[in-house]
PDB file of C-alpha atoms and ligand atoms in Angstrom:
ATOM      1  CA  MET A   1       0.000   0.000   0.000  1.00 61.00           C
ATOM      2  CA  THR A   2       1.366   3.442  -0.937  1.00 74.00           C
ATOM      3  CA  ILE A   3       1.260   5.926   1.905  1.00 86.00           C
ATOM      4  CA  HIS A   4      -0.008   9.378   0.964  1.00 94.00           C
ATOM      5  CA  ARG A   5       0.781  11.721   3.829  1.00 97.00           C
ATOM      6  CA  PHE A   6       1.375  14.901   1.836  1.00 98.00           C
ATOM      7  CA  ASP A   7      -1.657  15.555  -0.382  1.00 98.00           C
ATOM      8  CA  ASN A   8      -1.927  19.347  -0.888  1.00 96.00           C
ATOM      9  CA  LYS A   9       1.289  19.908   1.099  1.00 98.00           C
ATOM     10  CA  ARG A  10       3.928  22.345  -0.161  1.00 99.00           C
ATOM     11  CA  PHE A  11       7.656  21.985   0.460  1.00 99.00           C
ATOM     12  CA  ILE A  12      10.978  23.572  -0.396  1.00 99.00           C
ATOM     13  CA  VAL A  13      13.928  21.182  -0.708  1.00 99.00           C
ATOM     14  CA  THR A  14      17.427  22.657  -1.036  1.00 99.00           C
ATOM     15  CA  GLY A  15      20.222  20.749  -2.728  1.00 99.00           C
ATOM     16  CA  ALA A  16      17.496  19.106  -4.792  1.00 99.00           C
ATOM     17  CA  ALA A  17      19.509  18.597  -7.984  1.00 98.00           C
ATOM     18  CA  ASP A  18      21.152  15.408  -6.753  1.00 98.00           C
ATOM     19  CA  GLY A  19      21.641  12.905  -3.944  1.00 98.00           C
ATOM     20  CA  LEU A  20      19.524  13.220  -0.822  1.00 98.00           C
ATOM     21  CA  GLY A  21      17.677  16.345  -2.001  1.00 99.00           C
ATOM     22  CA  LEU A  22      16.545  14.644  -5.204  1.00 99.00           C
ATOM     23  CA  ALA A  23      15.582  11.459  -3.343  1.00 98.00           C
ATOM     24  CA  THR A  24      13.618  13.527  -0.810  1.00 99.00           C
ATOM     25  CA  THR A  25      11.807  15.399  -3.581  1.00 99.00           C
ATOM     26  CA  ARG A  26      10.924  12.058  -5.183  1.00 98.00           C
ATOM     27  CA  ARG A  27       9.570  10.713  -1.892  1.00 98.00           C
ATOM     28  CA  LEU A  28       7.491  13.818  -1.095  1.00 98.00           C
ATOM     29  CA  VAL A  29       6.022  14.008  -4.607  1.00 98.00           C
ATOM     30  CA  SER A  30       5.203  10.283  -4.525  1.00 98.00           C
ATOM     31  CA  GLU A  31       3.170  10.966  -1.390  1.00 98.00           C
ATOM     32  CA  GLY A  32       1.190  13.798  -2.995  1.00 98.00           C
ATOM     33  CA  ALA A  33       3.244  16.946  -2.333  1.00 98.00           C
ATOM     34  CA  ARG A  34       4.355  19.781  -4.576  1.00 98.00           C
ATOM     35  CA  VAL A  35       8.032  20.666  -4.183  1.00 99.00           C
ATOM     36  CA  ALA A  36      10.102  23.733  -5.010  1.00 99.00           C
ATOM     37  CA  MET A  37      13.577  22.427  -5.778  1.00 99.00           C
ATOM     38  CA  VAL A  38      16.392  24.869  -4.939  1.00 99.00           C
ATOM     39  CA  ASP A  39      20.029  24.329  -5.904  1.00 99.00           C
ATOM     40  CA  ILE A  40      23.142  26.243  -6.946  1.00 98.00           C
ATOM     41  CA  ALA A  41      23.460  23.958 -10.002  1.00 98.00           C
ATOM     42  CA  GLY A  42      20.872  25.652 -12.197  1.00 98.00           C
ATOM     43  CA  GLU A  43      20.809  23.475 -15.317  1.00 98.00           C
ATOM     44  CA  LYS A  44      21.046  20.283 -13.306  1.00 98.00           C
ATOM     45  CA  VAL A  45      18.150  21.143 -10.984  1.00 98.00           C
ATOM     46  CA  ALA A  46      16.009  22.289 -13.930  1.00 98.00           C
ATOM     47  CA  ALA A  47      16.650  18.960 -15.668  1.00 98.00           C
ATOM     48  CA  ALA A  48      15.897  17.051 -12.454  1.00 98.00           C
ATOM     49  CA  ALA A  49      12.579  18.873 -12.017  1.00 98.00           C
ATOM     50  CA  GLU A  50      11.322  17.614 -15.396  1.00 98.00           C
ATOM     51  CA  GLU A  51      10.817  14.174 -13.845  1.00 98.00           C
ATOM     52  CA  PHE A  52       8.002  15.531 -11.656  1.00 98.00           C
ATOM     53  CA  GLY A  53       5.798  17.360 -14.193  1.00 98.00           C
ATOM     54  CA  ASP A  54       3.539  19.922 -12.497  1.00 98.00           C
ATOM     55  CA  SER A  55       4.486  18.653  -9.028  1.00 98.00           C
ATOM     56  CA  ALA A  56       7.869  20.378  -8.918  1.00 98.00           C
ATOM     57  CA  ARG A  57       9.665  23.442 -10.203  1.00 98.00           C
ATOM     58  CA  SER A  58      13.266  24.537  -9.838  1.00 98.00           C
ATOM     59  CA  TRP A  59      14.927  27.677  -8.527  1.00 98.00           C
ATOM     60  CA  VAL A  60      18.610  28.589  -8.563  1.00 98.00           C
ATOM     61  CA  ALA A  61      20.239  29.967  -5.418  1.00 98.00           C
ATOM     62  CA  ASP A  62      23.522  29.833  -3.571  1.00 98.00           C
ATOM     63  CA  ILE A  63      22.187  29.272  -0.052  1.00 98.00           C
ATOM     64  CA  SER A  64      25.128  31.172   1.448  1.00 98.00           C
ATOM     65  CA  LYS A  65      23.827  34.413  -0.125  1.00 98.00           C
ATOM     66  CA  GLU A  66      20.855  36.002   1.627  1.00 98.00           C
ATOM     67  CA  SER A  67      19.571  37.913  -1.420  1.00 98.00           C
ATOM     68  CA  GLU A  68      19.598  34.734  -3.560  1.00 98.00           C
ATOM     69  CA  VAL A  69      17.815  32.708  -0.851  1.00 99.00           C
ATOM     70  CA  GLN A  70      15.209  35.443  -0.379  1.00 98.00           C
ATOM     71  CA  SER A  71      14.411  35.814  -4.064  1.00 98.00           C
ATOM     72  CA  ALA A  72      14.288  32.042  -4.692  1.00 98.00           C
ATOM     73  CA  PHE A  73      12.072  31.489  -1.641  1.00 98.00           C
ATOM     74  CA  ASP A  74       9.783  34.411  -2.587  1.00 98.00           C
ATOM     75  CA  GLY A  75       9.270  32.907  -6.051  1.00 98.00           C
ATOM     76  CA  ALA A  76       8.913  29.372  -4.731  1.00 98.00           C
ATOM     77  CA  ILE A  77       6.382  30.277  -2.035  1.00 98.00           C
ATOM     78  CA  GLU A  78       4.342  32.330  -4.491  1.00 98.00           C
ATOM     79  CA  TRP A  79       4.209  29.324  -6.847  1.00 98.00           C
ATOM     80  CA  LEU A  80       3.400  26.925  -4.005  1.00 98.00           C
ATOM     81  CA  GLY A  81       0.768  29.266  -2.512  1.00 98.00           C
ATOM     82  CA  GLY A  82       2.225  28.878   1.003  1.00 98.00           C
ATOM     83  CA  LEU A  83       4.721  26.637   2.734  1.00 99.00           C
ATOM     84  CA  ASP A  84       4.248  23.521   4.873  1.00 99.00           C
ATOM     85  CA  GLY A  85       7.850  22.389   5.186  1.00 99.00           C
ATOM     86  CA  LEU A  86      11.515  22.841   4.356  1.00 99.00           C
ATOM     87  CA  VAL A  87      14.240  20.223   3.939  1.00 99.00           C
ATOM     88  CA  ASN A  88      17.800  21.549   3.915  1.00 98.00           C
ATOM     89  CA  CYS A  89      19.912  19.087   1.932  1.00 98.00           C
ATOM     90  CA  ALA A  90      22.289  21.509   0.180  1.00 99.00           C
ATOM     91  CA  GLY A  91      25.867  20.943   1.207  1.00 98.00           C
ATOM     92  CA  ILE A  92      29.470  20.340   0.217  1.00 98.00           C
ATOM     93  CA  VAL A  93      32.412  18.412   1.640  1.00 97.00           C
ATOM     94  CA  ASP A  94      36.091  19.250   1.909  1.00 96.00           C
ATOM     95  CA  PHE A  95      38.957  17.109   3.236  1.00 94.00           C
ATOM     96  CA  CYS A  96      42.221  18.641   4.445  1.00 95.00           C
ATOM     97  CA  ILE A  97      44.662  18.255   7.299  1.00 93.00           C
ATOM     98  CA  THR A  98      43.779  21.127   9.625  1.00 96.00           C
ATOM     99  CA  HIS A  99      47.100  22.991   9.800  1.00 96.00           C
ATOM    100  CA  GLU A 100      47.101  23.248   5.991  1.00 95.00           C
ATOM    101  CA  LEU A 101      43.444  24.178   5.539  1.00 97.00           C
ATOM    102  CA  PRO A 102      43.307  27.617   3.872  1.00 97.00           C
ATOM    103  CA  LEU A 103      41.054  30.128   5.611  1.00 98.00           C
ATOM    104  CA  GLU A 104      39.042  30.603   2.396  1.00 98.00           C
ATOM    105  CA  ARG A 105      38.111  26.900   2.310  1.00 98.00           C
ATOM    106  CA  TRP A 106      37.167  26.940   6.009  1.00 98.00           C
ATOM    107  CA  GLN A 107      35.090  30.079   5.405  1.00 98.00           C
ATOM    108  CA  ARG A 108      33.312  28.697   2.320  1.00 98.00           C
ATOM    109  CA  MET A 109      32.280  25.597   4.281  1.00 98.00           C
ATOM    110  CA  ILE A 110      30.917  27.637   7.190  1.00 98.00           C
ATOM    111  CA  ASP A 111      29.153  29.960   4.727  1.00 98.00           C
ATOM    112  CA  VAL A 112      27.420  27.162   2.822  1.00 98.00           C
ATOM    113  CA  VAL A 113      26.668  24.583   5.493  1.00 98.00           C
ATOM    114  CA  LEU A 114      26.037  26.673   8.611  1.00 98.00           C
ATOM    115  CA  THR A 115      25.164  30.172   7.400  1.00 99.00           C
ATOM    116  CA  GLY A 116      23.226  28.680   4.476  1.00 99.00           C
ATOM    117  CA  THR A 117      21.104  26.615   6.865  1.00 99.00           C
ATOM    118  CA  PHE A 118      20.486  29.708   8.997  1.00 99.00           C
ATOM    119  CA  LEU A 119      19.468  31.765   5.942  1.00 99.00           C
ATOM    120  CA  THR A 120      17.024  29.212   4.543  1.00 99.00           C
ATOM    121  CA  ASN A 121      15.411  28.698   7.953  1.00 99.00           C
ATOM    122  CA  LYS A 122      15.192  32.466   8.404  1.00 99.00           C
ATOM    123  CA  ALA A 123      13.447  32.907   5.053  1.00 98.00           C
ATOM    124  CA  ALA A 124      11.018  30.039   5.665  1.00 99.00           C
ATOM    125  CA  ILE A 125       9.997  30.601   9.299  1.00 99.00           C
ATOM    126  CA  PRO A 126       7.487  33.458   8.756  1.00 98.00           C
ATOM    127  CA  HIS A 127       5.599  31.234   6.288  1.00 98.00           C
ATOM    128  CA  LEU A 128       5.865  28.098   8.420  1.00 99.00           C
ATOM    129  CA  LEU A 129       4.395  29.963  11.399  1.00 98.00           C
ATOM    130  CA  GLU A 130       1.222  30.423   9.325  1.00 98.00           C
ATOM    131  CA  THR A 131       0.879  26.687   8.647  1.00 98.00           C
ATOM    132  CA  ASN A 132       2.392  25.083  11.771  1.00 98.00           C
ATOM    133  CA  GLY A 133       4.981  23.683   9.398  1.00 98.00           C
ATOM    134  CA  ALA A 134       8.065  21.553   9.862  1.00 99.00           C
ATOM    135  CA  VAL A 135      11.769  21.734   9.023  1.00 99.00           C
ATOM    136  CA  VAL A 136      14.341  19.001   8.552  1.00 99.00           C
ATOM    137  CA  ASN A 137      17.929  20.239   8.622  1.00 99.00           C
ATOM    138  CA  VAL A 138      20.514  17.724   7.460  1.00 98.00           C
ATOM    139  CA  GLY A 139      23.419  17.174   9.811  1.00 98.00           C
ATOM    140  CA  SER A 140      26.103  14.520   9.671  1.00 97.00           C
ATOM    141  CA  ILE A 141      27.632  11.997  12.028  1.00 94.00           C
ATOM    142  CA  GLY A 142      30.817  14.004  11.362  1.00 93.00           C
ATOM    143  CA  GLY A 143      29.136  16.758  13.386  1.00 95.00           C
ATOM    144  CA  MET A 144      28.841  14.454  16.406  1.00 92.00           C
ATOM    145  CA  ALA A 145      32.321  12.926  16.566  1.00 86.00           C
ATOM    146  CA  GLY A 146      35.886  13.691  15.572  1.00 84.00           C
ATOM    147  CA  ALA A 147      36.003  13.145  11.823  1.00 82.00           C
ATOM    148  CA  PRO A 148      39.649  13.417  10.701  1.00 89.00           C
ATOM    149  CA  TRP A 149      40.433  15.904   7.890  1.00 93.00           C
ATOM    150  CA  GLN A 150      36.988  17.436   8.198  1.00 94.00           C
ATOM    151  CA  ALA A 151      37.580  20.343  10.586  1.00 97.00           C
ATOM    152  CA  ALA A 152      35.409  22.785   8.674  1.00 98.00           C
ATOM    153  CA  TYR A 153      32.687  20.344   7.607  1.00 98.00           C
ATOM    154  CA  ALA A 154      32.364  18.656  10.984  1.00 97.00           C
ATOM    155  CA  SER A 155      32.329  21.998  12.824  1.00 98.00           C
ATOM    156  CA  ALA A 156      29.671  23.389  10.493  1.00 98.00           C
ATOM    157  CA  LYS A 157      27.523  20.258  10.846  1.00 98.00           C
ATOM    158  CA  ALA A 158      27.831  20.391  14.655  1.00 98.00           C
ATOM    159  CA  GLY A 159      26.513  23.924  14.294  1.00 98.00           C
ATOM    160  CA  VAL A 160      23.601  22.718  12.186  1.00 98.00           C
ATOM    161  CA  ILE A 161      22.617  20.214  14.885  1.00 98.00           C
ATOM    162  CA  ASN A 162      22.648  22.858  17.604  1.00 98.00           C
ATOM    163  CA  LEU A 163      21.005  25.516  15.420  1.00 99.00           C
ATOM    164  CA  THR A 164      18.146  23.062  14.949  1.00 99.00           C
ATOM    165  CA  LYS A 165      17.805  22.664  18.718  1.00 98.00           C
ATOM    166  CA  VAL A 166      17.801  26.438  19.219  1.00 99.00           C
ATOM    167  CA  LEU A 167      15.075  26.874  16.604  1.00 99.00           C
ATOM    168  CA  ALA A 168      13.021  24.046  18.124  1.00 99.00           C
ATOM    169  CA  SER A 169      13.184  25.725  21.541  1.00 98.00           C
ATOM    170  CA  GLU A 170      12.367  29.146  20.147  1.00 98.00           C
ATOM    171  CA  TYR A 171       9.343  28.156  18.046  1.00 98.00           C
ATOM    172  CA  VAL A 172       8.187  25.171  20.124  1.00 98.00           C
ATOM    173  CA  SER A 173       4.705  23.877  19.209  1.00 98.00           C
ATOM    174  CA  ARG A 174       4.443  26.418  16.371  1.00 98.00           C
ATOM    175  CA  VAL A 175       7.021  25.045  13.913  1.00 99.00           C
ATOM    176  CA  ARG A 176       8.679  21.633  14.347  1.00 99.00           C
ATOM    177  CA  PHE A 177      12.445  21.538  13.737  1.00 99.00           C
ATOM    178  CA  ASN A 178      14.433  18.291  13.644  1.00 99.00           C
ATOM    179  CA  CYS A 179      17.878  17.358  12.410  1.00 99.00           C
ATOM    180  CA  LEU A 180      18.472  14.279  10.292  1.00 98.00           C
ATOM    181  CA  VAL A 181      22.005  13.264  11.264  1.00 98.00           C
ATOM    182  CA  ALA A 182      23.064  11.271   8.246  1.00 97.00           C
ATOM    183  CA  GLY A 183      25.689   8.568   8.149  1.00 93.00           C
ATOM    184  CA  ASN A 184      27.632   7.601   5.049  1.00 91.00           C
ATOM    185  CA  MET A 185      25.484   7.725   1.965  1.00 94.00           C
ATOM    186  CA  SER A 186      25.958   6.648  -1.621  1.00 95.00           C
ATOM    187  CA  THR A 187      25.950   9.998  -3.489  1.00 96.00           C
ATOM    188  CA  ASP A 188      28.367  12.011  -5.622  1.00 96.00           C
ATOM    189  CA  ILE A 189      28.972  14.683  -2.966  1.00 97.00           C
ATOM    190  CA  VAL A 190      32.767  14.440  -3.343  1.00 94.00           C
ATOM    191  CA  GLY A 191      32.570  15.011  -7.122  1.00 94.00           C
ATOM    192  CA  ASN A 192      29.880  17.684  -6.786  1.00 97.00           C
ATOM    193  CA  SER A 193      32.031  19.537  -4.240  1.00 97.00           C
ATOM    194  CA  GLU A 194      35.201  19.213  -6.348  1.00 90.00           C
ATOM    195  CA  ALA A 195      36.834  17.891  -3.173  1.00 92.00           C
ATOM    196  CA  THR A 196      40.097  15.969  -3.073  1.00 87.00           C
ATOM    197  CA  LEU A 197      39.767  12.496  -1.576  1.00 86.00           C
ATOM    198  CA  PRO A 198      42.018  11.318  -0.050  1.00 87.00           C
ATOM    199  CA  PRO A 199      43.164  14.719   1.208  1.00 90.00           C
ATOM    200  CA  ASP A 200      46.392  16.120  -0.260  1.00 87.00           C
ATOM    201  CA  GLY A 201      49.423  14.504   1.377  1.00 88.00           C
ATOM    202  CA  ILE A 202      47.466  11.515   2.716  1.00 88.00           C
ATOM    203  CA  THR A 203      47.574   8.160   0.934  1.00 89.00           C
ATOM    204  CA  MET A 204      44.364   6.262   0.253  1.00 85.00           C
ATOM    205  CA  ASP A 205      45.571   3.493   2.590  1.00 87.00           C
ATOM    206  CA  GLU A 206      46.161   5.994   5.399  1.00 85.00           C
ATOM    207  CA  PHE A 207      42.827   7.615   4.703  1.00 83.00           C
ATOM    208  CA  LEU A 208      40.874   4.369   4.717  1.00 80.00           C
ATOM    209  CA  GLU A 209      42.590   3.103   7.818  1.00 82.00           C
ATOM    210  CA  GLU A 210      41.994   6.215   9.918  1.00 81.00           C
ATOM    211  CA  TYR A 211      38.730   7.420   8.423  1.00 75.00           C
ATOM    212  CA  GLY A 212      37.364   3.899   8.203  1.00 71.00           C
ATOM    213  CA  ARG A 213      38.262   3.174  11.787  1.00 73.00           C
ATOM    214  CA  ARG A 214      36.418   6.247  13.001  1.00 71.00           C
ATOM    215  CA  VAL A 215      33.673   7.141  10.564  1.00 66.00           C
ATOM    216  CA  ILE A 216      32.887   4.538   7.915  1.00 63.00           C
ATOM    217  CA  SER A 217      30.267   1.940   8.768  1.00 62.00           C
ATOM    218  CA  PRO A 218      31.619  -1.591   9.072  1.00 59.00           C
ATOM    219  CA  ASN A 219      28.490  -2.735   7.275  1.00 75.00           C
ATOM    220  CA  ARG A 220      27.369  -0.824   4.209  1.00 87.00           C
ATOM    221  CA  ILE A 221      26.910   2.662   2.777  1.00 91.00           C
ATOM    222  CA  GLY A 222      23.306   3.882   2.998  1.00 95.00           C
ATOM    223  CA  GLU A 223      21.157   4.819   0.019  1.00 97.00           C
ATOM    224  CA  PRO A 224      19.750   8.359  -0.218  1.00 98.00           C
ATOM    225  CA  GLU A 225      16.243   6.868  -0.357  1.00 98.00           C
ATOM    226  CA  GLU A 226      16.786   5.411   3.124  1.00 98.00           C
ATOM    227  CA  MET A 227      17.535   8.892   4.486  1.00 98.00           C
ATOM    228  CA  ALA A 228      14.702  10.474   2.471  1.00 98.00           C
ATOM    229  CA  ALA A 229      12.232   8.087   4.111  1.00 98.00           C
ATOM    230  CA  VAL A 230      13.271   9.407   7.526  1.00 98.00           C
ATOM    231  CA  ALA A 231      13.101  13.030   6.336  1.00 98.00           C
ATOM    232  CA  ALA A 232       9.546  12.384   5.115  1.00 98.00           C
ATOM    233  CA  PHE A 233       8.612  10.829   8.448  1.00 98.00           C
ATOM    234  CA  LEU A 234       9.984  13.873  10.313  1.00 98.00           C
ATOM    235  CA  LEU A 235       7.899  16.200   8.112  1.00 98.00           C
ATOM    236  CA  SER A 236       4.753  14.134   8.566  1.00 98.00           C
ATOM    237  CA  ASP A 237       2.106  14.226  11.287  1.00 97.00           C
ATOM    238  CA  ASP A 238       3.477  10.849  12.439  1.00 97.00           C
ATOM    239  CA  ALA A 239       6.295  12.876  14.034  1.00 98.00           C
ATOM    240  CA  SER A 240       3.932  15.379  15.707  1.00 98.00           C
ATOM    241  CA  TYR A 241       5.654  15.106  19.122  1.00 98.00           C
ATOM    242  CA  MET A 242       9.196  15.297  17.726  1.00 98.00           C
ATOM    243  CA  GLU A 243      10.785  18.723  18.091  1.00 98.00           C
ATOM    244  CA  GLY A 244      14.493  19.431  18.463  1.00 98.00           C
ATOM    245  CA  SER A 245      15.589  15.840  17.906  1.00 98.00           C
ATOM    246  CA  ALA A 246      18.902  14.877  16.316  1.00 98.00           C
ATOM    247  CA  VAL A 247      17.904  11.681  14.548  1.00 98.00           C
ATOM    248  CA  VAL A 248      20.944   9.579  13.687  1.00 97.00           C
ATOM    249  CA  VAL A 249      20.519   7.367  10.609  1.00 96.00           C
ATOM    250  CA  ASP A 250      23.788   5.463  10.207  1.00 93.00           C
ATOM    251  CA  GLU A 251      23.323   1.710  10.590  1.00 92.00           C
ATOM    252  CA  ALA A 252      25.093   1.709  13.957  1.00 89.00           C
ATOM    253  CA  THR A 253      28.241   3.497  12.741  1.00 88.00           C
ATOM    254  CA  THR A 254      28.229   5.702  15.841  1.00 87.00           C
ATOM    255  CA  ALA A 255      26.338   3.305  18.098  1.00 85.00           C
TER     256      ALA A 255
HETATM  257  N1  NAD B 301      26.891  11.672   1.236  1.00 53.19           N
HETATM  258  C1  NAD B 301      27.165  11.430   2.515  1.00 53.19           C
HETATM  259  O1  NAD B 301      27.847  10.436   2.858  1.00 53.19           O
HETATM  260  C2  NAD B 301      26.631  12.356   3.588  1.00 53.19           C
HETATM  261  C3  NAD B 301      26.807  11.981   4.916  1.00 53.19           C
HETATM  262  C4  NAD B 301      26.306  12.788   5.922  1.00 53.19           C
HETATM  263  C5  NAD B 301      25.642  13.959   5.593  1.00 53.19           C
HETATM  264  N2  NAD B 301      25.487  14.305   4.292  1.00 53.19           N
HETATM  265  C6  NAD B 301      24.789  15.554   4.003  1.00 53.19           C
HETATM  266  O2  NAD B 301      23.643  15.287   3.213  1.00 53.19           O
HETATM  267  C7  NAD B 301      23.326  16.458   2.443  1.00 53.19           C
HETATM  268  C8  NAD B 301      23.110  16.045   0.996  1.00 53.19           C
HETATM  269  O3  NAD B 301      24.345  15.562   0.500  1.00 53.19           O
HETATM  270  P1  NAD B 301      24.434  14.528  -0.721  1.00 53.19           P
HETATM  271  O4  NAD B 301      25.328  13.450  -0.265  1.00 53.19           O
HETATM  272  O5  NAD B 301      23.083  14.238  -1.227  1.00 53.19           O
HETATM  273  O6  NAD B 301      25.279  15.411  -1.756  1.00 53.19           O
HETATM  274  P2  NAD B 301      24.982  15.858  -3.270  1.00 53.19           P
HETATM  275  O7  NAD B 301      26.227  16.512  -3.754  1.00 53.19           O
HETATM  276  O8  NAD B 301      24.431  14.732  -4.056  1.00 53.19           O
HETATM  277  O9  NAD B 301      23.829  16.957  -3.081  1.00 53.19           O
HETATM  278  C9  NAD B 301      24.107  18.224  -2.543  1.00 53.19           C
HETATM  279  C10 NAD B 301      23.455  19.277  -3.437  1.00 53.19           C
HETATM  280  O10 NAD B 301      23.673  20.561  -2.823  1.00 53.19           O
HETATM  281  C11 NAD B 301      23.938  21.491  -3.858  1.00 53.19           C
HETATM  282  N3  NAD B 301      24.690  22.629  -3.319  1.00 53.19           N
HETATM  283  C12 NAD B 301      25.997  22.661  -2.969  1.00 53.19           C
HETATM  284  N4  NAD B 301      26.321  23.889  -2.539  1.00 53.19           N
HETATM  285  C13 NAD B 301      25.207  24.648  -2.623  1.00 53.19           C
HETATM  286  C14 NAD B 301      24.925  26.011  -2.342  1.00 53.19           C
HETATM  287  N5  NAD B 301      25.866  26.849  -1.881  1.00 53.19           N
HETATM  288  N6  NAD B 301      23.668  26.455  -2.545  1.00 53.19           N
HETATM  289  C15 NAD B 301      22.701  25.627  -3.015  1.00 53.19           C
HETATM  290  N7  NAD B 301      22.907  24.336  -3.318  1.00 53.19           N
HETATM  291  C16 NAD B 301      24.157  23.856  -3.113  1.00 53.19           C
HETATM  292  C17 NAD B 301      24.734  20.710  -4.881  1.00 53.19           C
HETATM  293  O11 NAD B 301      24.688  21.316  -6.166  1.00 53.19           O
HETATM  294  C18 NAD B 301      24.057  19.342  -4.845  1.00 53.19           C
HETATM  295  O12 NAD B 301      23.024  19.231  -5.819  1.00 53.19           O
HETATM  296  C19 NAD B 301      24.501  17.431   2.657  1.00 53.19           C
HETATM  297  O13 NAD B 301      24.142  18.376   3.625  1.00 53.19           O
HETATM  298  C20 NAD B 301      25.593  16.529   3.178  1.00 53.19           C
HETATM  299  O14 NAD B 301      26.523  17.231   3.960  1.00 53.19           O
HETATM  300  C21 NAD B 301      25.953  13.536   3.278  1.00 53.19           C
END
């Protein structure tokens, strides 16, 4: 039996051109929603939206830029006719040993992952207050533990987890905020981010030994659809008593 929890519901998904954002869009549309897909990769997100016919449209924005977020969200919310939820999937990765990490790369990560999450929440909240809506911010297990060579990413994701808790406390019972703390997932985030893996100066053997020991699941890499299912649950009325939770989805990697 197909579940249909989102008939007439209206969502914005960031990072919707690929990976988790695209899988989340697919899941929400399959359950009846209309989705505004926002991404920095304009042609790619426009092409991705074609799959959904009248149920989705695309907007281009760099989420680290307030004016771009505001104009994309204004257009998206006008098209949707209101807003019931936001899923923040946009993100990048970067791997570097900390004492060689250039300030600009640290800053870009904080700008996209942490400031970008703040800006999209900020733009959405006035609309979500009108609908008692819900937000899913995407964190990472790297934001909960020491993830080697990920100083900027892991710090930004730790910020995303705590930002979500702040928002949940501030808007309690009016807008529900939860953080999906994702484990390793089968997507092209390294290629999309133009990141170097293994980091410069580190061999693949060294990387796999250290990173694998600490962060990679001994079992298997998750599929984006498995994370999207949890995001959909957190947006749905089934999660009506969940506010401010950091929901780890990692097949026991951090257990
Ligand atoms: N892949 C993993 O193993 C993993 C693990 C934990 C958490 N996550 C998180 O899950 C989320 C989705 O990642 P994914 O693996 O699906 O990656 P992905 O590269 O497939 O998707 C990320 C999307 O975000 C977009 N994006 C990047 N920078 C942007 C910006 N400044 N403004 C707007 N859009 C931007 C990209 O164009 C891309 O379409 C990210 O927040 C990521 O940090 C991923």
